[in-house]
mmCIF file of C-alpha atoms and ligand atoms in Angstrom:
data_model
loop_
_atom_site.group_PDB
_atom_site.id
_atom_site.type_symbol
_atom_site.label_atom_id
_atom_site.label_comp_id
_atom_site.label_asym_id
_atom_site.label_seq_id
_atom_site.Cartn_x
_atom_site.Cartn_y
_atom_site.Cartn_z
ATOM 1 C CA MET Y 1166 162.271 131.310 29.069
ATOM 2 C CA LEU Y 1167 159.899 132.953 31.336
ATOM 3 C CA SER Y 1168 161.316 136.297 30.539
ATOM 4 C CA MET Y 1169 160.030 138.627 33.195
ATOM 5 C CA ALA Y 1170 159.458 142.298 33.067
ATOM 6 C CA ILE Y 1171 157.907 142.844 29.704
ATOM 7 C CA SER Y 1172 154.783 144.385 31.134
ATOM 8 C CA PRO Y 1173 152.890 143.616 34.319
ATOM 9 C CA SER Y 1174 150.041 141.929 32.496
ATOM 10 C CA CYS Y 1175 152.344 139.910 30.298
ATOM 11 C CA TRP Y 1176 154.361 138.957 33.339
ATOM 12 C CA LEU Y 1177 151.219 137.905 35.120
ATOM 13 C CA LEU Y 1178 150.082 135.807 32.222
ATOM 14 C CA LYS Y 1179 153.389 134.010 32.085
ATOM 15 C CA GLN Y 1180 153.448 133.604 35.815
ATOM 16 C CA ARG Y 1181 149.968 132.061 35.764
ATOM 17 C CA LEU Y 1182 150.785 129.763 32.884
ATOM 18 C CA ALA Y 1183 153.838 128.740 34.801
ATOM 19 C CA PHE Y 1184 151.707 127.461 37.616
ATOM 20 C CA VAL Y 1185 149.862 125.103 35.305
ATOM 21 C CA PHE Y 1186 153.088 123.598 33.982
ATOM 22 C CA LEU Y 1187 154.813 125.451 31.309
ATOM 23 C CA PHE Y 1188 157.492 125.256 28.849
ATOM 24 C CA VAL Y 1189 158.241 127.554 26.092
ATOM 25 C CA VAL Y 1190 158.783 126.579 22.541
ATOM 26 C CA VAL Y 1191 161.220 128.758 20.789
ATOM 27 C CA VAL Y 1192 160.810 128.825 17.035
ATOM 28 C CA THR Y 1193 162.167 131.760 15.166
ATOM 29 C CA GLY Y 1194 164.769 134.420 14.810
ATOM 30 C CA ILE Y 1195 167.747 132.684 16.304
ATOM 31 C CA ASN Y 1196 170.731 134.938 16.696
ATOM 32 C CA PRO Y 1197 172.862 134.449 13.585
ATOM 33 C CA LEU Y 1198 175.961 133.853 15.668
ATOM 34 C CA ALA Y 1199 174.242 131.237 17.781
ATOM 35 C CA ASP Y 1200 172.805 129.680 14.668
ATOM 36 C CA ARG Y 1201 176.286 128.855 13.433
ATOM 37 C CA CYS Y 1202 177.045 127.096 16.678
ATOM 38 C CA PHE Y 1203 173.877 125.262 17.579
ATOM 39 C CA THR Y 1204 170.923 123.916 15.733
ATOM 40 C CA SER Y 1205 168.838 123.906 18.888
ATOM 41 C CA ILE Y 1206 168.753 125.034 22.450
ATOM 42 C CA PHE Y 1207 167.230 123.147 25.331
ATOM 43 C CA SER Y 1208 166.955 124.870 28.637
ATOM 44 C CA PHE Y 1209 166.012 123.882 32.126
ATOM 45 C CA GLY Y 1210 165.643 125.931 35.231
ATOM 46 C CA ASP Y 1211 163.374 128.452 36.844
ATOM 47 C CA SER Y 1212 161.797 131.768 36.020
ATOM 48 C CA LEU Y 1213 165.011 133.673 36.634
ATOM 49 C CA MET Y 1214 166.311 132.256 33.405
ATOM 50 C CA ASP Y 1215 166.415 134.608 30.479
ATOM 51 C CA THR Y 1216 169.050 133.062 28.300
ATOM 52 C CA ALA Y 1217 166.916 132.363 25.251
ATOM 53 C CA GLU Y 1218 166.199 136.023 24.858
ATOM 54 C CA GLY Y 1219 169.916 136.708 25.312
ATOM 55 C CA LEU Y 1220 170.667 134.352 22.511
ATOM 56 C CA GLY Y 1221 168.297 136.264 20.315
ATOM 57 C CA ILE Y 1222 165.584 133.681 20.411
ATOM 58 C CA PRO Y 1223 162.211 135.197 21.077
ATOM 59 C CA PHE Y 1224 159.804 133.701 23.504
ATOM 60 C CA VAL Y 1225 157.059 132.158 21.462
ATOM 61 C CA GLN Y 1226 154.692 129.629 22.814
ATOM 62 C CA PRO Y 1227 154.268 128.034 26.182
ATOM 63 C CA SER Y 1228 153.215 124.414 26.187
ATOM 64 C CA TYR Y 1229 154.926 122.557 28.982
ATOM 65 C CA GLY Y 1230 152.800 119.685 30.150
ATOM 66 C CA ALA Y 1231 150.920 119.537 26.878
ATOM 67 C CA LYS Y 1232 149.624 115.995 26.717
ATOM 68 C CA ASN Y 1233 149.364 116.114 22.980
ATOM 69 C CA ARG Y 1234 152.821 116.127 21.522
ATOM 70 C CA LYS Y 1235 151.522 117.435 18.269
ATOM 71 C CA LEU Y 1236 150.970 120.692 20.092
ATOM 72 C CA VAL Y 1237 154.673 121.046 20.459
ATOM 73 C CA LYS Y 1238 156.151 122.694 17.467
ATOM 74 C CA PHE Y 1239 159.848 122.056 17.613
ATOM 75 C CA GLU Y 1240 162.262 123.909 15.438
ATOM 76 C CA LYS Y 1241 165.035 125.659 17.291
ATOM 77 C CA GLY Y 1242 164.662 124.697 20.870
ATOM 78 C CA LEU Y 1243 162.557 123.943 23.847
ATOM 79 C CA ASN Y 1244 162.441 125.571 27.176
ATOM 80 C CA PHE Y 1245 161.569 123.373 30.107
ATOM 81 C CA ALA Y 1246 162.134 126.088 32.644
ATOM 82 C CA VAL Y 1247 159.239 126.626 35.003
ATOM 83 C CA ALA Y 1248 158.724 129.639 37.237
ATOM 84 C CA GLY Y 1249 159.322 128.649 40.827
ATOM 85 C CA ALA Y 1250 160.900 125.325 39.938
ATOM 86 C CA THR Y 1251 163.162 123.881 42.599
ATOM 87 C CA ALA Y 1252 166.280 121.740 42.245
ATOM 88 C CA LEU Y 1253 165.092 119.281 44.862
ATOM 89 C CA ASN Y 1254 161.563 117.929 44.850
ATOM 90 C CA SER Y 1255 158.963 119.301 47.240
ATOM 91 C CA SER Y 1256 158.556 116.099 49.251
ATOM 92 C CA PHE Y 1257 162.285 116.044 49.877
ATOM 93 C CA LEU Y 1258 162.390 119.722 50.811
ATOM 94 C CA LYS Y 1259 159.448 119.289 53.145
ATOM 95 C CA ALA Y 1260 160.750 116.173 54.846
ATOM 96 C CA ASN Y 1261 164.363 117.265 55.221
ATOM 97 C CA ILE Y 1262 164.328 121.018 55.592
ATOM 98 C CA GLY Y 1263 160.734 121.740 56.520
ATOM 99 C CA ILE Y 1264 160.037 123.894 53.500
ATOM 100 C CA HIS Y 1265 156.312 123.993 52.880
ATOM 101 C CA ASP Y 1266 155.499 127.112 50.934
ATOM 102 C CA GLY Y 1267 157.088 126.583 47.566
ATOM 103 C CA ASN Y 1268 154.903 128.045 44.851
ATOM 104 C CA THR Y 1269 155.270 125.186 42.444
ATOM 105 C CA ASP Y 1270 155.678 121.468 42.755
ATOM 106 C CA ILE Y 1271 157.838 121.269 39.694
ATOM 107 C CA SER Y 1272 161.401 120.215 40.301
ATOM 108 C CA PHE Y 1273 164.382 120.056 38.020
ATOM 109 C CA GLY Y 1274 163.916 116.284 37.860
ATOM 110 C CA ASP Y 1275 160.413 116.780 36.459
ATOM 111 C CA GLU Y 1276 161.745 119.083 33.780
ATOM 112 C CA LEU Y 1277 164.381 116.550 32.826
ATOM 113 C CA ASN Y 1278 161.797 113.759 32.674
ATOM 114 C CA SER Y 1279 159.564 115.911 30.556
ATOM 115 C CA PHE Y 1280 162.485 116.422 28.188
ATOM 116 C CA LYS Y 1281 163.278 112.710 28.033
ATOM 117 C CA ASP Y 1282 159.613 111.923 27.352
ATOM 118 C CA LEU Y 1283 159.536 114.364 24.519
ATOM 119 C CA LEU Y 1284 162.902 113.558 22.952
ATOM 120 C CA PRO Y 1285 161.749 110.536 20.907
ATOM 121 C CA SER Y 1286 159.181 112.739 19.210
ATOM 122 C CA LEU Y 1287 161.890 115.215 18.176
ATOM 123 C CA CYS Y 1288 164.170 112.780 16.406
ATOM 124 C CA SER Y 1289 163.675 109.632 14.407
ATOM 125 C CA SER Y 1290 166.310 107.212 15.680
ATOM 126 C CA SER Y 1291 168.788 106.868 18.480
ATOM 127 C CA SER Y 1292 171.616 108.112 16.280
ATOM 128 C CA HIS Y 1293 169.520 111.011 15.027
ATOM 129 C CA CYS Y 1294 168.704 111.918 18.633
ATOM 130 C CA LYS Y 1295 172.387 111.791 19.521
ATOM 131 C CA MET Y 1296 173.183 114.046 16.584
ATOM 132 C CA LEU Y 1297 170.430 116.441 17.572
ATOM 133 C CA LEU Y 1298 171.835 116.729 21.078
ATOM 134 C CA ARG Y 1299 175.402 116.939 19.817
ATOM 135 C CA ASN Y 1300 174.462 120.072 17.898
ATOM 136 C CA SER Y 1301 172.460 121.572 20.735
ATOM 137 C CA LEU Y 1302 173.245 123.955 23.510
ATOM 138 C CA ILE Y 1303 171.949 122.760 26.859
ATOM 139 C CA VAL Y 1304 171.255 125.523 29.353
ATOM 140 C CA MET Y 1305 171.293 124.101 32.875
ATOM 141 C CA GLY Y 1306 169.791 126.659 35.188
ATOM 142 C CA GLU Y 1307 169.602 128.945 36.991
ATOM 143 C CA ILE Y 1308 168.393 126.295 39.413
ATOM 144 C CA GLY Y 1309 168.484 126.027 43.196
ATOM 145 C CA GLY Y 1310 167.642 129.679 43.777
ATOM 146 C CA ASN Y 1311 164.059 128.813 44.659
ATOM 147 C CA ASP Y 1312 165.020 126.046 47.067
ATOM 148 C CA TYR Y 1313 167.106 128.557 49.002
ATOM 149 C CA ARG Y 1314 164.704 131.463 48.656
ATOM 150 C CA HIS Y 1315 161.728 129.541 50.031
ATOM 151 C CA ALA Y 1316 163.831 128.323 52.923
ATOM 152 C CA PHE Y 1317 165.136 131.797 53.751
ATOM 153 C CA LYS Y 1318 161.679 133.340 53.488
ATOM 154 C CA GLN Y 1319 160.367 130.741 55.855
ATOM 155 C CA GLY Y 1320 163.006 131.705 58.372
ATOM 156 C CA ILE Y 1321 164.929 128.438 58.291
ATOM 157 C CA LYS Y 1322 168.426 128.816 59.737
ATOM 158 C CA VAL Y 1323 171.199 129.474 57.258
ATOM 159 C CA GLU Y 1324 173.262 126.551 58.619
ATOM 160 C CA LYS Y 1325 170.433 124.231 57.694
ATOM 161 C CA ILE Y 1326 169.947 125.790 54.276
ATOM 162 C CA ARG Y 1327 173.657 125.364 53.580
ATOM 163 C CA GLN Y 1328 173.104 121.624 53.781
ATOM 164 C CA LEU Y 1329 171.053 121.922 50.619
ATOM 165 C CA VAL Y 1330 173.902 123.346 48.565
ATOM 166 C CA PRO Y 1331 175.814 120.118 47.805
ATOM 167 C CA LEU Y 1332 172.500 118.408 47.036
ATOM 168 C CA VAL Y 1333 171.496 121.109 44.580
ATOM 169 C CA VAL Y 1334 174.903 120.950 42.908
ATOM 170 C CA ASP Y 1335 174.540 117.175 42.700
ATOM 171 C CA VAL Y 1336 171.228 117.540 40.882
ATOM 172 C CA VAL Y 1337 172.874 119.717 38.238
ATOM 173 C CA ALA Y 1338 175.831 117.342 37.892
ATOM 174 C CA SER Y 1339 173.657 114.226 37.556
ATOM 175 C CA ALA Y 1340 171.565 115.931 34.920
ATOM 176 C CA ILE Y 1341 174.690 116.831 32.946
ATOM 177 C CA ASN Y 1342 175.905 113.238 33.181
ATOM 178 C CA GLU Y 1343 172.561 111.948 31.956
ATOM 179 C CA LEU Y 1344 172.478 114.324 29.018
ATOM 180 C CA VAL Y 1345 176.077 113.509 28.089
ATOM 181 C CA GLU Y 1346 174.979 109.871 27.893
ATOM 182 C CA LEU Y 1347 172.250 110.966 25.495
ATOM 183 C CA GLY Y 1348 174.768 112.766 23.306
ATOM 184 C CA ALA Y 1349 174.899 116.365 24.544
ATOM 185 C CA VAL Y 1350 178.330 118.008 24.425
ATOM 186 C CA THR Y 1351 177.812 121.725 25.096
ATOM 187 C CA PHE Y 1352 176.439 123.066 28.357
ATOM 188 C CA LEU Y 1353 175.895 126.514 29.726
ATOM 189 C CA VAL Y 1354 175.583 126.403 33.494
ATOM 190 C CA PRO Y 1355 174.647 129.632 35.252
ATOM 191 C CA GLY Y 1356 175.690 130.222 38.827
ATOM 192 C CA GLY Y 1357 173.492 131.731 41.489
ATOM 193 C CA PHE Y 1358 172.550 135.394 41.768
ATOM 194 C CA PRO Y 1359 173.560 137.618 44.680
ATOM 195 C CA ILE Y 1360 170.419 136.990 46.721
ATOM 196 C CA GLY Y 1361 171.535 139.489 49.352
ATOM 197 C CA CYS Y 1362 170.636 142.261 46.895
ATOM 198 C CA SER Y 1363 167.149 140.959 46.216
ATOM 199 C CA PRO Y 1364 164.361 143.253 47.534
ATOM 200 C CA ASP Y 1365 162.238 140.348 48.821
ATOM 201 C CA LEU Y 1366 165.026 138.987 51.007
ATOM 202 C CA LEU Y 1367 166.268 142.465 51.958
ATOM 203 C CA THR Y 1368 162.738 143.085 53.228
ATOM 204 C CA LYS Y 1369 162.538 139.763 55.036
ATOM 205 C CA PHE Y 1370 165.841 140.339 56.838
ATOM 206 C CA GLN Y 1371 165.515 144.072 57.279
ATOM 207 C CA GLY Y 1372 167.374 145.212 60.370
ATOM 208 C CA SER Y 1373 169.202 148.070 61.980
ATOM 209 C CA ASN Y 1374 172.566 146.333 62.264
ATOM 210 C CA LYS Y 1375 174.591 148.228 59.683
ATOM 211 C CA ASP Y 1376 177.413 145.688 59.918
ATOM 212 C CA LYS Y 1377 175.295 143.180 58.065
ATOM 213 C CA TYR Y 1378 175.151 145.348 54.970
ATOM 214 C CA ASP Y 1379 177.764 145.974 52.336
ATOM 215 C CA PRO Y 1380 178.309 149.732 52.709
ATOM 216 C CA LEU Y 1381 178.961 150.103 48.987
ATOM 217 C CA THR Y 1382 175.883 148.343 47.671
ATOM 218 C CA GLY Y 1383 173.424 148.093 50.561
ATOM 219 C CA CYS Y 1384 173.152 144.345 49.948
ATOM 220 C CA LEU Y 1385 173.115 141.859 52.838
ATOM 221 C CA THR Y 1386 176.621 140.449 53.020
ATOM 222 C CA TRP Y 1387 175.780 137.131 54.684
ATOM 223 C CA LEU Y 1388 173.181 136.322 52.049
ATOM 224 C CA ASN Y 1389 175.563 137.139 49.241
ATOM 225 C CA GLN Y 1390 178.147 134.933 50.916
ATOM 226 C CA PHE Y 1391 175.593 132.161 50.740
ATOM 227 C CA SER Y 1392 175.329 132.656 46.970
ATOM 228 C CA GLU Y 1393 179.117 132.694 46.698
ATOM 229 C CA HIS Y 1394 179.257 129.421 48.596
ATOM 230 C CA HIS Y 1395 176.797 127.837 46.178
ATOM 231 C CA ASN Y 1396 178.780 129.126 43.226
ATOM 232 C CA GLU Y 1397 182.065 127.875 44.623
ATOM 233 C CA LEU Y 1398 180.699 124.351 45.060
ATOM 234 C CA LEU Y 1399 179.060 124.456 41.647
ATOM 235 C CA ARG Y 1400 182.279 125.553 39.945
ATOM 236 C CA LYS Y 1401 184.270 122.812 41.659
ATOM 237 C CA GLU Y 1402 181.734 120.260 40.501
ATOM 238 C CA LEU Y 1403 181.840 121.580 36.940
ATOM 239 C CA GLU Y 1404 185.632 121.253 36.987
ATOM 240 C CA LYS Y 1405 185.251 117.614 38.022
ATOM 241 C CA LEU Y 1406 182.776 117.040 35.208
ATOM 242 C CA ARG Y 1407 185.161 118.618 32.700
ATOM 243 C CA ASN Y 1408 187.918 116.285 33.832
ATOM 244 C CA HIS Y 1409 185.588 113.331 33.702
ATOM 245 C CA HIS Y 1410 184.315 114.150 30.204
ATOM 246 C CA PRO Y 1411 187.245 115.796 28.394
ATOM 247 C CA ASP Y 1412 185.282 116.005 25.145
ATOM 248 C CA ILE Y 1413 182.475 118.174 26.409
ATOM 249 C CA THR Y 1414 182.321 121.928 26.874
ATOM 250 C CA ILE Y 1415 180.850 123.339 30.041
ATOM 251 C CA VAL Y 1416 180.610 127.106 30.205
ATOM 252 C CA TYR Y 1417 179.949 128.612 33.605
ATOM 253 C CA ALA Y 1418 177.785 131.722 33.304
ATOM 254 C CA ASP Y 1419 178.887 134.043 36.067
ATOM 255 C CA TYR Y 1420 175.554 135.584 37.041
ATOM 256 C CA TYR Y 1421 176.939 136.636 40.408
ATOM 257 C CA ASN Y 1422 179.809 138.842 39.317
ATOM 258 C CA THR Y 1423 177.953 140.110 36.286
ATOM 259 C CA THR Y 1424 174.972 141.327 38.274
ATOM 260 C CA MET Y 1425 177.130 142.614 41.150
ATOM 261 C CA ARG Y 1426 178.503 145.140 38.668
ATOM 262 C CA PHE Y 1427 174.996 146.635 38.474
ATOM 263 C CA TYR Y 1428 175.124 147.318 42.201
ATOM 264 C CA HIS Y 1429 178.714 148.536 42.229
ATOM 265 C CA SER Y 1430 178.383 150.879 39.256
ATOM 266 C CA PRO Y 1431 174.672 151.408 38.657
ATOM 267 C CA LYS Y 1432 175.170 154.564 36.596
ATOM 268 C CA GLN Y 1433 177.223 152.706 34.042
ATOM 269 C CA PHE Y 1434 174.136 150.637 33.278
ATOM 270 C CA GLY Y 1435 171.581 153.418 33.593
ATOM 271 C CA PHE Y 1436 170.225 152.262 36.937
ATOM 272 C CA LYS Y 1437 169.026 154.727 39.548
ATOM 273 C CA GLU Y 1438 167.215 152.389 41.938
ATOM 274 C CA THR Y 1439 169.301 149.371 42.766
ATOM 275 C CA LEU Y 1440 167.472 147.802 45.695
ATOM 276 C CA LYS Y 1441 163.852 148.846 45.191
ATOM 277 C CA ALA Y 1442 161.386 146.788 43.196
ATOM 278 C CA CYS Y 1443 159.896 148.603 40.210
ATOM 279 C CA CYS Y 1444 156.575 146.826 40.496
ATOM 280 C CA GLY Y 1445 155.764 146.690 44.179
ATOM 281 C CA THR Y 1446 154.950 148.809 47.154
ATOM 282 C CA GLY Y 1447 155.853 149.413 50.769
ATOM 283 C CA GLY Y 1448 158.969 149.656 52.885
ATOM 284 C CA PRO Y 1449 162.458 150.755 51.908
ATOM 285 C CA TYR Y 1450 162.653 148.195 49.090
ATOM 286 C CA SER Y 1451 159.174 148.744 47.606
ATOM 287 C CA TYR Y 1452 158.358 145.174 48.406
ATOM 288 C CA ASN Y 1453 155.624 143.568 50.442
ATOM 289 C CA SER Y 1454 154.943 139.876 49.961
ATOM 290 C CA SER Y 1455 151.233 140.319 50.648
ATOM 291 C CA ARG Y 1456 150.983 143.057 48.058
ATOM 292 C CA SER Y 1457 153.210 141.721 45.335
ATOM 293 C CA CYS Y 1458 153.378 142.859 41.772
ATOM 294 C CA GLY Y 1459 150.557 141.735 39.527
ATOM 295 C CA TYR Y 1460 148.231 140.552 42.262
ATOM 296 C CA PRO Y 1461 145.315 142.438 43.830
ATOM 297 C CA PRO Y 1462 145.292 145.074 45.112
ATOM 298 C CA LEU Y 1463 146.820 145.826 41.760
ATOM 299 C CA LYS Y 1464 149.716 148.174 41.717
ATOM 300 C CA SER Y 1465 151.117 149.525 38.533
ATOM 301 C CA SER Y 1466 154.821 149.432 37.897
ATOM 302 C CA CYS Y 1467 157.254 152.303 38.326
ATOM 303 C CA ASN Y 1468 157.378 154.952 35.616
ATOM 304 C CA ASN Y 1469 160.828 154.139 34.409
ATOM 305 C CA PRO Y 1470 161.578 150.423 34.672
ATOM 306 C CA PHE Y 1471 164.851 150.949 32.834
ATOM 307 C CA SER Y 1472 166.303 152.672 35.854
ATOM 308 C CA TYR Y 1473 165.523 149.733 38.147
ATOM 309 C CA ILE Y 1474 167.418 146.488 38.576
ATOM 310 C CA SER Y 1475 164.590 144.584 40.228
ATOM 311 C CA TRP Y 1476 161.247 144.129 38.570
ATOM 312 C CA ASP Y 1477 159.043 142.640 41.264
ATOM 313 C CA GLY Y 1478 161.436 142.109 44.153
ATOM 314 C CA MET Y 1479 162.497 138.688 42.920
ATOM 315 C CA HIS Y 1480 163.095 138.946 39.202
ATOM 316 C CA TYR Y 1481 165.238 141.352 37.258
ATOM 317 C CA THR Y 1482 163.848 144.021 34.989
ATOM 318 C CA GLU Y 1483 164.099 143.610 31.275
ATOM 319 C CA ALA Y 1484 166.918 146.166 31.297
ATOM 320 C CA ALA Y 1485 168.935 144.176 33.829
ATOM 321 C CA ASN Y 1486 168.214 140.927 32.002
ATOM 322 C CA LYS Y 1487 169.496 142.430 28.780
ATOM 323 C CA TRP Y 1488 172.822 143.425 30.293
ATOM 324 C CA LEU Y 1489 173.106 140.027 31.890
ATOM 325 C CA ALA Y 1490 172.146 138.172 28.745
ATOM 326 C CA ASN Y 1491 174.703 140.097 26.697
ATOM 327 C CA ALA Y 1492 177.435 139.271 29.173
ATOM 328 C CA VAL Y 1493 176.480 135.597 29.202
ATOM 329 C CA PHE Y 1494 176.312 135.493 25.442
ATOM 330 C CA GLU Y 1495 179.831 136.922 25.229
ATOM 331 C CA GLU Y 1496 181.125 134.384 27.727
ATOM 332 C CA LEU Y 1497 179.528 131.615 25.744
ATOM 333 C CA MET Y 1498 180.866 132.763 22.394
ATOM 334 C CA LYS Y 1499 184.394 132.979 23.794
ATOM 335 C CA ALA Y 1500 184.180 129.391 24.935
ATOM 336 C CA VAL Y 1501 182.603 127.554 22.033
ATOM 337 C CA THR Y 1502 183.928 126.886 18.586
ATOM 338 C CA CYS Y 1503 181.308 127.627 16.025
ATOM 339 C CA VAL Y 1504 181.257 125.655 12.861
ATOM 340 C CA PRO Y 1505 178.603 125.960 10.210
ATOM 341 C CA HIS Y 1506 176.415 122.881 10.038
HETATM 342 C C1 NAG S 2843 162.311 113.265 45.680
HETATM 343 O O1 NAG S 2843 163.714 113.281 45.794
HETATM 344 C C2 NAG S 2843 164.216 112.239 46.623
HETATM 345 C C3 NAG S 2843 165.704 112.477 46.833
HETATM 346 O O2 NAG S 2843 166.378 112.676 45.615
HETATM 347 C C4 NAG S 2843 163.896 110.902 45.982
HETATM 348 O O3 NAG S 2843 164.393 109.855 46.786
HETATM 349 C C5 NAG S 2843 162.388 110.778 45.837
HETATM 350 O O4 NAG S 2843 162.075 109.597 45.138
HETATM 351 C C6 NAG S 2843 161.808 111.964 45.086
HETATM 352 N N1 NAG S 2843 160.363 111.927 45.158
HETATM 353 C C7 NAG S 2843 159.602 112.200 44.104
HETATM 354 C C8 NAG S 2843 158.138 112.161 44.348
HETATM 355 O O5 NAG S 2843 160.051 112.456 43.011
HETATM 356 C C1 NAG S 2844 183.542 136.647 41.162
HETATM 357 O O1 NAG S 2844 183.243 137.007 42.475
HETATM 358 C C2 NAG S 2844 183.798 136.149 43.451
HETATM 359 C C3 NAG S 2844 183.240 136.528 44.768
HETATM 360 O O2 NAG S 2844 183.265 137.894 44.992
HETATM 361 C C4 NAG S 2844 185.309 136.214 43.364
HETATM 362 O O3 NAG S 2844 185.885 135.354 44.325
HETATM 363 C C5 NAG S 2844 185.724 135.801 41.974
HETATM 364 O O4 NAG S 2844 187.103 135.928 41.831
HETATM 365 C C6 NAG S 2844 185.031 136.609 40.922
HETATM 366 N N1 NAG S 2844 185.333 136.049 39.635
HETATM 367 C C7 NAG S 2844 185.585 136.778 38.577
HETATM 368 C C8 NAG S 2844 185.871 136.034 37.320
HETATM 369 O O5 NAG S 2844 185.574 137.977 38.607
HETATM 370 C C1 NAG S 2845 152.223 144.628 53.784
HETATM 371 O O1 NAG S 2845 150.913 144.820 53.321
HETATM 372 C C2 NAG S 2845 149.926 144.413 54.242
HETATM 373 C C3 NAG S 2845 148.583 144.460 53.545
HETATM 374 O O2 NAG S 2845 148.379 145.706 52.943
HETATM 375 C C4 NAG S 2845 150.030 145.260 55.491
HETATM 376 O O3 NAG S 2845 149.060 144.881 56.439
HETATM 377 C C5 NAG S 2845 151.420 145.106 56.107
HETATM 378 O O4 NAG S 2845 151.599 145.949 57.194
HETATM 379 C C6 NAG S 2845 152.482 145.395 55.064
HETATM 380 N N1 NAG S 2845 153.777 145.013 55.599
HETATM 381 C C7 NAG S 2845 154.818 145.834 55.605
HETATM 382 C C8 NAG S 2845 156.078 145.283 56.193
HETATM 383 O O5 NAG S 2845 154.776 146.960 55.149
#
């Protein structure tokens, strides 16, 4: 997991590694509860993902794209998530939506291929591989957020961006089907975040029309409705998958409602600044894309990151991620039956 918000320099390092293909190998300290349920965890998605940490698995060693498989030390799980990864590939996004400024060329499909390439080196026979996947938790996302974010930042019309939603959901569903074929039975699928509360997009769509804002939270209602639309389609698709594969468990991680609680009752979580980035500068949301966190001219972070929800205008702070991860972990533990291996 590209867990953000540890420190600006650490964040920057991870962000840079992410650009040269990255995945994280998770090796030690698995949460004892999770350990009873899964022997390994494989995760796919983008940099917004922080589930491994939530499951008590520390971030250890990035090595996505390592040509030498011996470099990959596999014990408890592998993270194929890449910062900036999109659900749809960049040639598709460019040709069909006109998106040109994605910050990575890695798509979900690439992550899945990387996983399939590596799988034979993790298990010794087809039945061993099936068993490995049977005892694994597959974390499928968050994915799609970057496809939408790039499009919104580029000023593409929301009607056009909405056309991406069923395609993104399809990508997730096809990946689940493929992994079920390979033997996986337990999936955690996070929904989208409320992007209307994100400082980068709040800055992009800053305006004086008060009607566009949720008076309670200050978030942009139409953007949050976009996230809700994505989540609705995703949940419907997951229900179809459950019906199609009655033997598998698919847990939907409700990132939207969980994080909306931060904005509705910030005090309950210790937050004082809900819509400003901790590491950033300029404007009402402390965000300016040409002066973003970690890049020159360097700007240090806020003094008390624990009172902020947003780290850099796009990613959550460690504090927010912890609350989220705990909530997701609880949801997961309610849904799975844990048997000692
Ligand atoms: C990109 O995605 C499209 C649509 O799914 C697919 O047809 C195409 O082959 C992909 N291109 C690459 C380079 O992966
Ligand atoms: C989550 O939020 C959506 C949109 O506001 C709402 O429709 C849904 O009922 C909520 N779900 C839960 C479980 O609270
Ligand atoms: C963002 O920063 C640049 C470079 O410092 C500056 O020129 C620009 O006016 C800033 N934009 C906003 C919206 O503050």
